[in-house]
């Protein structure tokens, strides 16, 4: 377990290594992520590893050995940036955002939310030199089976999914308990006022005040939507139960 010494009471620290720290400005300074930082639930630090490139032009990429299209992120600036942070603030696990990684899901988000601290490395171009993965990275994480131009949007997805699970991040702690993937089913539908909108009515049972019937309706709706959109989740559950 990695302990934080910097801010007393802080639940988590996340460090992000990126060539484009400005891409985080909007997502980190609004809504839940902003509140979580302001309340001291999480501290998020951005590190531009270009700063650690030694040559005059601060070069961070080069052509691939063996030929082929695109550029590869050089190992030296990334190693130096990560080692500098470890030497000055202590150890942390490093996750590299990569389409070749383990696919991120709610279970992984929950596991990560139990860490005191972790760091994310955002790739660009063709990705990082393999020696970065072999020598520095603890785990590769993909946010899905598609290719992004860089790891920054993926890092924002991971940060958002993890931080909302931290105690004190959401206004109402129960908000994250019933959500899709927190059980083996997708979430039931929500309705708010007005009770009738353009001829569409809120289901009668939700205004009945009968808690058992409401719970049954929600369970049944969850099953239906899961069967319709994610039958694989029900199949997995069936297999796990033998
Ligand atoms: N050449 C790589 C490949 O085919 O696997 C793709 C590199 S991609 C253009 C550039 C960077 O975007 C990657 O190094 C990674 O950091 C990030 N990235 C792209 N797709 C991603 C995904 N699905 N999940 C997480 N990160 C992704």
mmCIF file of C-alpha atoms and ligand atoms in Angstrom:
data_model
loop_
_atom_site.group_PDB
_atom_site.id
_atom_site.type_symbol
_atom_site.label_atom_id
_atom_site.label_comp_id
_atom_site.label_asym_id
_atom_site.label_seq_id
_atom_site.Cartn_x
_atom_site.Cartn_y
_atom_site.Cartn_z
ATOM 1 C CA UNK A 1 0.000 0.000 0.000
ATOM 2 C CA UNK A 2 1.273 3.438 -0.907
ATOM 3 C CA UNK A 3 0.717 6.193 1.652
ATOM 4 C CA UNK A 4 0.383 9.866 0.942
ATOM 5 C CA UNK A 5 2.319 12.319 2.993
ATOM 6 C CA UNK A 6 1.427 15.569 1.279
ATOM 7 C CA UNK A 7 -2.114 16.603 2.250
ATOM 8 C CA UNK A 8 -3.640 15.299 5.508
ATOM 9 C CA UNK A 9 -7.109 13.819 4.943
ATOM 10 C CA UNK A 10 -6.595 13.471 1.197
ATOM 11 C CA UNK A 11 -8.073 10.220 -0.085
ATOM 12 C CA UNK A 12 -6.181 9.856 -3.356
ATOM 13 C CA UNK A 13 -3.468 11.386 -5.491
ATOM 14 C CA UNK A 14 -3.376 10.894 -9.257
ATOM 15 C CA UNK A 15 -0.408 11.973 -11.390
ATOM 16 C CA UNK A 16 -0.735 12.172 -15.160
ATOM 17 C CA UNK A 17 2.190 12.136 -17.590
ATOM 18 C CA UNK A 18 1.147 13.819 -20.818
ATOM 19 C CA UNK A 19 2.419 15.952 -23.681
ATOM 20 C CA UNK A 20 -0.892 17.856 -23.698
ATOM 21 C CA UNK A 21 -1.749 18.906 -20.121
ATOM 22 C CA UNK A 22 -4.046 21.622 -21.478
ATOM 23 C CA UNK A 23 -6.444 18.916 -22.717
ATOM 24 C CA UNK A 24 -7.360 18.235 -19.077
ATOM 25 C CA UNK A 25 -8.356 21.807 -18.234
ATOM 26 C CA UNK A 26 -12.073 21.512 -19.069
ATOM 27 C CA UNK A 27 -12.811 18.058 -17.646
ATOM 28 C CA UNK A 28 -10.865 18.638 -14.426
ATOM 29 C CA UNK A 29 -12.286 22.069 -13.710
ATOM 30 C CA UNK A 30 -15.991 21.245 -13.925
ATOM 31 C CA UNK A 31 -18.682 19.388 -12.035
ATOM 32 C CA UNK A 32 -17.787 16.354 -9.912
ATOM 33 C CA UNK A 33 -14.049 16.300 -10.657
ATOM 34 C CA UNK A 34 -13.729 19.937 -9.738
ATOM 35 C CA UNK A 35 -15.723 19.501 -6.541
ATOM 36 C CA UNK A 36 -13.750 16.407 -5.547
ATOM 37 C CA UNK A 37 -10.505 18.348 -5.876
ATOM 38 C CA UNK A 38 -11.866 21.382 -4.040
ATOM 39 C CA UNK A 39 -13.086 19.176 -1.187
ATOM 40 C CA UNK A 40 -9.658 17.548 -0.892
ATOM 41 C CA UNK A 41 -10.969 14.127 -1.933
ATOM 42 C CA UNK A 42 -8.426 13.869 -4.736
ATOM 43 C CA UNK A 43 -5.337 15.714 -5.862
ATOM 44 C CA UNK A 44 -4.599 15.497 -9.586
ATOM 45 C CA UNK A 45 -1.206 16.604 -10.878
ATOM 46 C CA UNK A 46 -0.263 16.928 -14.554
ATOM 47 C CA UNK A 47 3.337 16.459 -15.735
ATOM 48 C CA UNK A 48 4.502 17.317 -19.225
ATOM 49 C CA UNK A 49 7.363 14.894 -19.887
ATOM 50 C CA UNK A 50 8.618 17.083 -22.739
ATOM 51 C CA UNK A 51 10.264 19.082 -19.954
ATOM 52 C CA UNK A 52 12.637 16.134 -19.465
ATOM 53 C CA UNK A 53 13.819 15.981 -23.080
ATOM 54 C CA UNK A 54 17.462 17.045 -23.029
ATOM 55 C CA UNK A 55 18.085 18.359 -26.568
ATOM 56 C CA UNK A 56 17.575 21.936 -27.717
ATOM 57 C CA UNK A 57 14.257 21.153 -29.452
ATOM 58 C CA UNK A 58 12.879 19.062 -26.562
ATOM 59 C CA UNK A 59 12.378 16.098 -28.857
ATOM 60 C CA UNK A 60 10.169 13.363 -27.419
ATOM 61 C CA UNK A 61 9.686 11.112 -30.471
ATOM 62 C CA UNK A 62 11.728 9.423 -33.170
ATOM 63 C CA UNK A 63 11.335 7.073 -36.126
ATOM 64 C CA UNK A 64 10.737 3.364 -35.420
ATOM 65 C CA UNK A 65 13.548 0.819 -35.643
ATOM 66 C CA UNK A 66 12.674 -1.679 -38.358
ATOM 67 C CA UNK A 67 10.862 0.974 -40.388
ATOM 68 C CA UNK A 68 7.166 1.671 -40.729
ATOM 69 C CA UNK A 69 4.856 4.651 -40.514
ATOM 70 C CA UNK A 70 4.632 7.114 -37.654
ATOM 71 C CA UNK A 71 6.793 8.143 -34.761
ATOM 72 C CA UNK A 72 7.498 6.448 -31.454
ATOM 73 C CA UNK A 73 7.798 8.153 -28.054
ATOM 74 C CA UNK A 74 11.392 7.949 -26.883
ATOM 75 C CA UNK A 75 12.131 6.240 -23.560
ATOM 76 C CA UNK A 76 14.498 8.814 -21.964
ATOM 77 C CA UNK A 77 12.084 11.712 -21.218
ATOM 78 C CA UNK A 78 9.406 9.355 -19.889
ATOM 79 C CA UNK A 79 11.831 7.435 -17.657
ATOM 80 C CA UNK A 80 13.267 10.682 -16.345
ATOM 81 C CA UNK A 81 9.868 12.251 -15.652
ATOM 82 C CA UNK A 82 8.562 9.180 -13.820
ATOM 83 C CA UNK A 83 11.777 8.612 -11.866
ATOM 84 C CA UNK A 84 11.967 12.278 -10.887
ATOM 85 C CA UNK A 85 8.447 12.120 -9.429
ATOM 86 C CA UNK A 86 9.149 8.851 -7.615
ATOM 87 C CA UNK A 87 12.358 10.259 -6.138
ATOM 88 C CA UNK A 88 10.667 13.425 -4.935
ATOM 89 C CA UNK A 89 7.265 12.107 -3.784
ATOM 90 C CA UNK A 90 7.572 8.331 -3.267
ATOM 91 C CA UNK A 91 6.481 5.206 -5.148
ATOM 92 C CA UNK A 92 3.293 4.711 -7.180
ATOM 93 C CA UNK A 93 1.922 2.217 -9.691
ATOM 94 C CA UNK A 94 2.000 3.465 -13.282
ATOM 95 C CA UNK A 95 -0.786 2.633 -15.751
ATOM 96 C CA UNK A 96 -0.211 3.185 -19.461
ATOM 97 C CA UNK A 97 -3.311 4.031 -21.493
ATOM 98 C CA UNK A 98 -3.104 1.825 -24.562
ATOM 99 C CA UNK A 99 -5.475 0.113 -27.019
ATOM 100 C CA UNK A 100 -3.444 -3.033 -26.347
ATOM 101 C CA UNK A 101 -4.245 -2.964 -22.626
ATOM 102 C CA UNK A 102 -6.685 -4.789 -20.407
ATOM 103 C CA UNK A 103 -10.156 -3.373 -21.124
ATOM 104 C CA UNK A 104 -11.213 -0.931 -18.410
ATOM 105 C CA UNK A 105 -14.493 -1.623 -16.624
ATOM 106 C CA UNK A 106 -16.302 -0.882 -13.368
ATOM 107 C CA UNK A 107 -14.474 -3.695 -11.542
ATOM 108 C CA UNK A 108 -11.080 -2.233 -12.456
ATOM 109 C CA UNK A 109 -12.337 1.274 -11.570
ATOM 110 C CA UNK A 110 -13.378 -0.032 -8.144
ATOM 111 C CA UNK A 111 -10.009 -1.714 -7.602
ATOM 112 C CA UNK A 112 -8.206 1.487 -8.573
ATOM 113 C CA UNK A 113 -10.447 3.532 -6.256
ATOM 114 C CA UNK A 114 -8.939 1.574 -3.345
ATOM 115 C CA UNK A 115 -5.420 2.775 -4.148
ATOM 116 C CA UNK A 116 -4.021 5.711 -2.226
ATOM 117 C CA UNK A 117 -2.165 6.807 -5.284
ATOM 118 C CA UNK A 118 -1.508 5.935 -8.932
ATOM 119 C CA UNK A 119 -0.179 7.550 -12.100
ATOM 120 C CA UNK A 120 -1.348 7.475 -15.711
ATOM 121 C CA UNK A 121 0.868 7.701 -18.784
ATOM 122 C CA UNK A 122 -0.693 9.061 -21.975
ATOM 123 C CA UNK A 123 0.817 7.926 -25.269
ATOM 124 C CA UNK A 124 0.771 9.711 -28.620
ATOM 125 C CA UNK A 125 1.743 8.896 -32.224
ATOM 126 C CA UNK A 126 2.442 5.142 -32.544
ATOM 127 C CA UNK A 127 2.757 4.856 -28.772
ATOM 128 C CA UNK A 128 5.732 4.483 -26.440
ATOM 129 C CA UNK A 129 9.005 2.602 -26.915
ATOM 130 C CA UNK A 130 8.431 -0.949 -25.585
ATOM 131 C CA UNK A 131 11.160 -0.434 -22.985
ATOM 132 C CA UNK A 132 8.895 2.076 -21.231
ATOM 133 C CA UNK A 133 6.279 -0.657 -20.866
ATOM 134 C CA UNK A 134 8.816 -3.280 -19.818
ATOM 135 C CA UNK A 135 10.742 -1.075 -17.402
ATOM 136 C CA UNK A 136 8.221 1.353 -15.914
ATOM 137 C CA UNK A 137 4.609 0.364 -16.503
ATOM 138 C CA UNK A 138 2.688 -1.812 -14.037
ATOM 139 C CA UNK A 139 -0.389 -2.349 -16.207
ATOM 140 C CA UNK A 140 -1.694 -1.321 -19.651
ATOM 141 C CA UNK A 141 -5.295 -0.086 -19.691
ATOM 142 C CA UNK A 142 -7.518 0.278 -22.750
ATOM 143 C CA UNK A 143 -10.840 2.110 -22.588
ATOM 144 C CA UNK A 144 -12.294 0.120 -25.479
ATOM 145 C CA UNK A 145 -11.702 -1.554 -28.803
ATOM 146 C CA UNK A 146 -10.981 1.523 -30.893
ATOM 147 C CA UNK A 147 -7.940 3.706 -31.476
ATOM 148 C CA UNK A 148 -7.735 7.254 -30.117
ATOM 149 C CA UNK A 149 -5.157 9.818 -31.205
ATOM 150 C CA UNK A 150 -3.742 10.004 -27.697
ATOM 151 C CA UNK A 151 -4.094 8.695 -24.172
ATOM 152 C CA UNK A 152 -5.513 11.963 -22.781
ATOM 153 C CA UNK A 153 -9.228 11.284 -23.435
ATOM 154 C CA UNK A 154 -8.709 7.767 -22.041
ATOM 155 C CA UNK A 155 -7.013 9.145 -18.908
ATOM 156 C CA UNK A 156 -9.949 11.501 -18.373
ATOM 157 C CA UNK A 157 -12.362 8.556 -18.637
ATOM 158 C CA UNK A 158 -10.373 6.550 -16.082
ATOM 159 C CA UNK A 159 -10.022 9.506 -13.674
ATOM 160 C CA UNK A 160 -13.740 10.270 -13.852
ATOM 161 C CA UNK A 161 -14.810 6.651 -13.301
ATOM 162 C CA UNK A 162 -12.413 6.200 -10.362
ATOM 163 C CA UNK A 163 -12.930 9.547 -8.599
ATOM 164 C CA UNK A 164 -16.736 9.269 -8.524
ATOM 165 C CA UNK A 165 -16.263 6.109 -6.426
ATOM 166 C CA UNK A 166 -14.281 7.931 -3.741
ATOM 167 C CA UNK A 167 -16.018 8.763 -0.493
ATOM 168 C CA UNK A 168 -17.129 12.392 -0.588
ATOM 169 C CA UNK A 169 -16.863 12.822 -4.378
ATOM 170 C CA UNK A 170 -20.595 12.647 -5.105
ATOM 171 C CA UNK A 171 -23.211 14.734 -3.322
ATOM 172 C CA UNK A 172 -25.137 11.568 -2.433
ATOM 173 C CA UNK A 173 -22.990 8.510 -1.667
ATOM 174 C CA UNK A 174 -25.803 6.195 -2.747
ATOM 175 C CA UNK A 175 -25.679 7.591 -6.304
ATOM 176 C CA UNK A 176 -22.862 5.245 -7.282
ATOM 177 C CA UNK A 177 -24.317 2.193 -5.532
ATOM 178 C CA UNK A 178 -27.254 1.420 -7.873
ATOM 179 C CA UNK A 179 -25.558 2.395 -11.104
ATOM 180 C CA UNK A 180 -25.083 0.217 -14.180
ATOM 181 C CA UNK A 181 -22.250 -2.318 -13.652
ATOM 182 C CA UNK A 182 -22.269 -1.838 -9.859
ATOM 183 C CA UNK A 183 -24.344 -5.040 -9.898
ATOM 184 C CA UNK A 184 -24.500 -7.529 -12.763
ATOM 185 C CA UNK A 185 -27.242 -5.536 -14.485
ATOM 186 C CA UNK A 186 -27.598 -2.229 -16.294
ATOM 187 C CA UNK A 187 -29.477 0.442 -14.421
ATOM 188 C CA UNK A 188 -33.282 0.857 -14.544
ATOM 189 C CA UNK A 189 -34.814 3.934 -16.275
ATOM 190 C CA UNK A 190 -35.210 7.231 -14.427
ATOM 191 C CA UNK A 191 -38.117 9.690 -14.573
ATOM 192 C CA UNK A 192 -38.571 13.143 -13.062
ATOM 193 C CA UNK A 193 -41.257 15.850 -13.239
ATOM 194 C CA UNK A 194 -43.473 16.537 -15.144
ATOM 195 C CA UNK A 195 -45.546 13.406 -14.694
ATOM 196 C CA UNK A 196 -46.845 13.689 -18.279
ATOM 197 C CA UNK A 197 -44.690 15.106 -21.060
ATOM 198 C CA UNK A 198 -45.898 15.305 -24.676
ATOM 199 C CA UNK A 199 -48.287 12.450 -24.077
ATOM 200 C CA UNK A 200 -45.613 10.249 -22.441
ATOM 201 C CA UNK A 201 -46.540 9.206 -18.900
ATOM 202 C CA UNK A 202 -44.321 8.263 -15.977
ATOM 203 C CA UNK A 203 -45.055 4.561 -15.191
ATOM 204 C CA UNK A 204 -47.924 4.402 -12.678
ATOM 205 C CA UNK A 205 -45.993 2.171 -10.278
ATOM 206 C CA UNK A 206 -43.368 4.903 -9.624
ATOM 207 C CA UNK A 207 -46.000 7.241 -8.196
ATOM 208 C CA UNK A 208 -47.785 4.493 -6.237
ATOM 209 C CA UNK A 209 -45.663 4.885 -3.085
ATOM 210 C CA UNK A 210 -45.460 1.065 -2.893
ATOM 211 C CA UNK A 211 -41.760 0.447 -2.279
ATOM 212 C CA UNK A 212 -41.882 -3.281 -2.970
ATOM 213 C CA UNK A 213 -43.637 -2.782 -6.313
ATOM 214 C CA UNK A 214 -41.201 -0.003 -7.242
ATOM 215 C CA UNK A 215 -38.239 -2.257 -6.417
ATOM 216 C CA UNK A 216 -39.768 -5.119 -8.481
ATOM 217 C CA UNK A 217 -40.431 -2.782 -11.422
ATOM 218 C CA UNK A 218 -36.864 -1.503 -11.340
ATOM 219 C CA UNK A 219 -35.389 -5.002 -11.131
ATOM 220 C CA UNK A 220 -37.518 -6.159 -14.063
ATOM 221 C CA UNK A 221 -36.613 -3.032 -16.096
ATOM 222 C CA UNK A 222 -32.918 -3.633 -15.359
ATOM 223 C CA UNK A 223 -33.214 -7.204 -16.592
ATOM 224 C CA UNK A 224 -35.030 -6.093 -19.759
ATOM 225 C CA UNK A 225 -32.509 -3.399 -20.712
ATOM 226 C CA UNK A 226 -29.586 -5.723 -19.965
ATOM 227 C CA UNK A 227 -31.132 -8.479 -22.108
ATOM 228 C CA UNK A 228 -31.746 -6.002 -24.923
ATOM 229 C CA UNK A 229 -28.419 -4.115 -24.916
ATOM 230 C CA UNK A 230 -25.916 -6.369 -23.139
ATOM 231 C CA UNK A 231 -27.023 -10.017 -23.253
ATOM 232 C CA UNK A 232 -23.344 -10.924 -22.783
ATOM 233 C CA UNK A 233 -23.576 -9.671 -19.168
ATOM 234 C CA UNK A 234 -26.397 -12.113 -18.370
ATOM 235 C CA UNK A 235 -24.545 -14.935 -20.083
ATOM 236 C CA UNK A 236 -21.421 -14.227 -18.025
ATOM 237 C CA UNK A 237 -23.494 -14.213 -14.836
ATOM 238 C CA UNK A 238 -25.112 -17.506 -15.810
ATOM 239 C CA UNK A 239 -21.704 -19.046 -16.492
ATOM 240 C CA UNK A 240 -20.310 -17.770 -13.173
ATOM 241 C CA UNK A 241 -23.252 -19.366 -11.332
ATOM 242 C CA UNK A 242 -22.513 -22.675 -13.041
HETATM 243 N N1 LIG B 1 -0.089 2.242 -32.698
HETATM 244 C C1 LIG B 1 -0.948 1.984 -31.584
HETATM 245 C C2 LIG B 1 -1.653 0.653 -31.782
HETATM 246 O O1 LIG B 1 -2.029 0.347 -32.905
HETATM 247 O O2 LIG B 1 -1.891 -0.037 -30.784
HETATM 248 C C3 LIG B 1 -1.968 3.110 -31.413
HETATM 249 C C4 LIG B 1 -1.380 4.369 -30.924
HETATM 250 S S1 LIG B 1 -2.594 5.611 -30.654
HETATM 251 C C5 LIG B 1 -2.707 6.416 -32.208
HETATM 252 C C6 LIG B 1 -1.774 6.808 -29.677
HETATM 253 C C7 LIG B 1 -1.995 6.700 -28.177
HETATM 254 O O3 LIG B 1 -3.367 6.852 -27.885
HETATM 255 C C8 LIG B 1 -1.617 5.396 -27.524
HETATM 256 O O4 LIG B 1 -0.249 5.338 -27.232
HETATM 257 C C9 LIG B 1 -2.459 5.385 -26.281
HETATM 258 O O5 LIG B 1 -1.844 6.089 -25.224
HETATM 259 C C10 LIG B 1 -3.713 6.150 -26.712
HETATM 260 N N2 LIG B 1 -4.865 5.282 -27.020
HETATM 261 C C11 LIG B 1 -5.366 5.026 -28.240
HETATM 262 N N3 LIG B 1 -6.434 4.220 -28.188
HETATM 263 C C12 LIG B 1 -6.629 3.949 -26.873
HETATM 264 C C13 LIG B 1 -7.580 3.155 -26.159
HETATM 265 N N4 LIG B 1 -8.530 2.471 -26.786
HETATM 266 N N5 LIG B 1 -7.474 3.114 -24.811
HETATM 267 C C14 LIG B 1 -6.499 3.781 -24.166
HETATM 268 N N6 LIG B 1 -5.573 4.544 -24.788
HETATM 269 C C15 LIG B 1 -5.633 4.631 -26.119
#
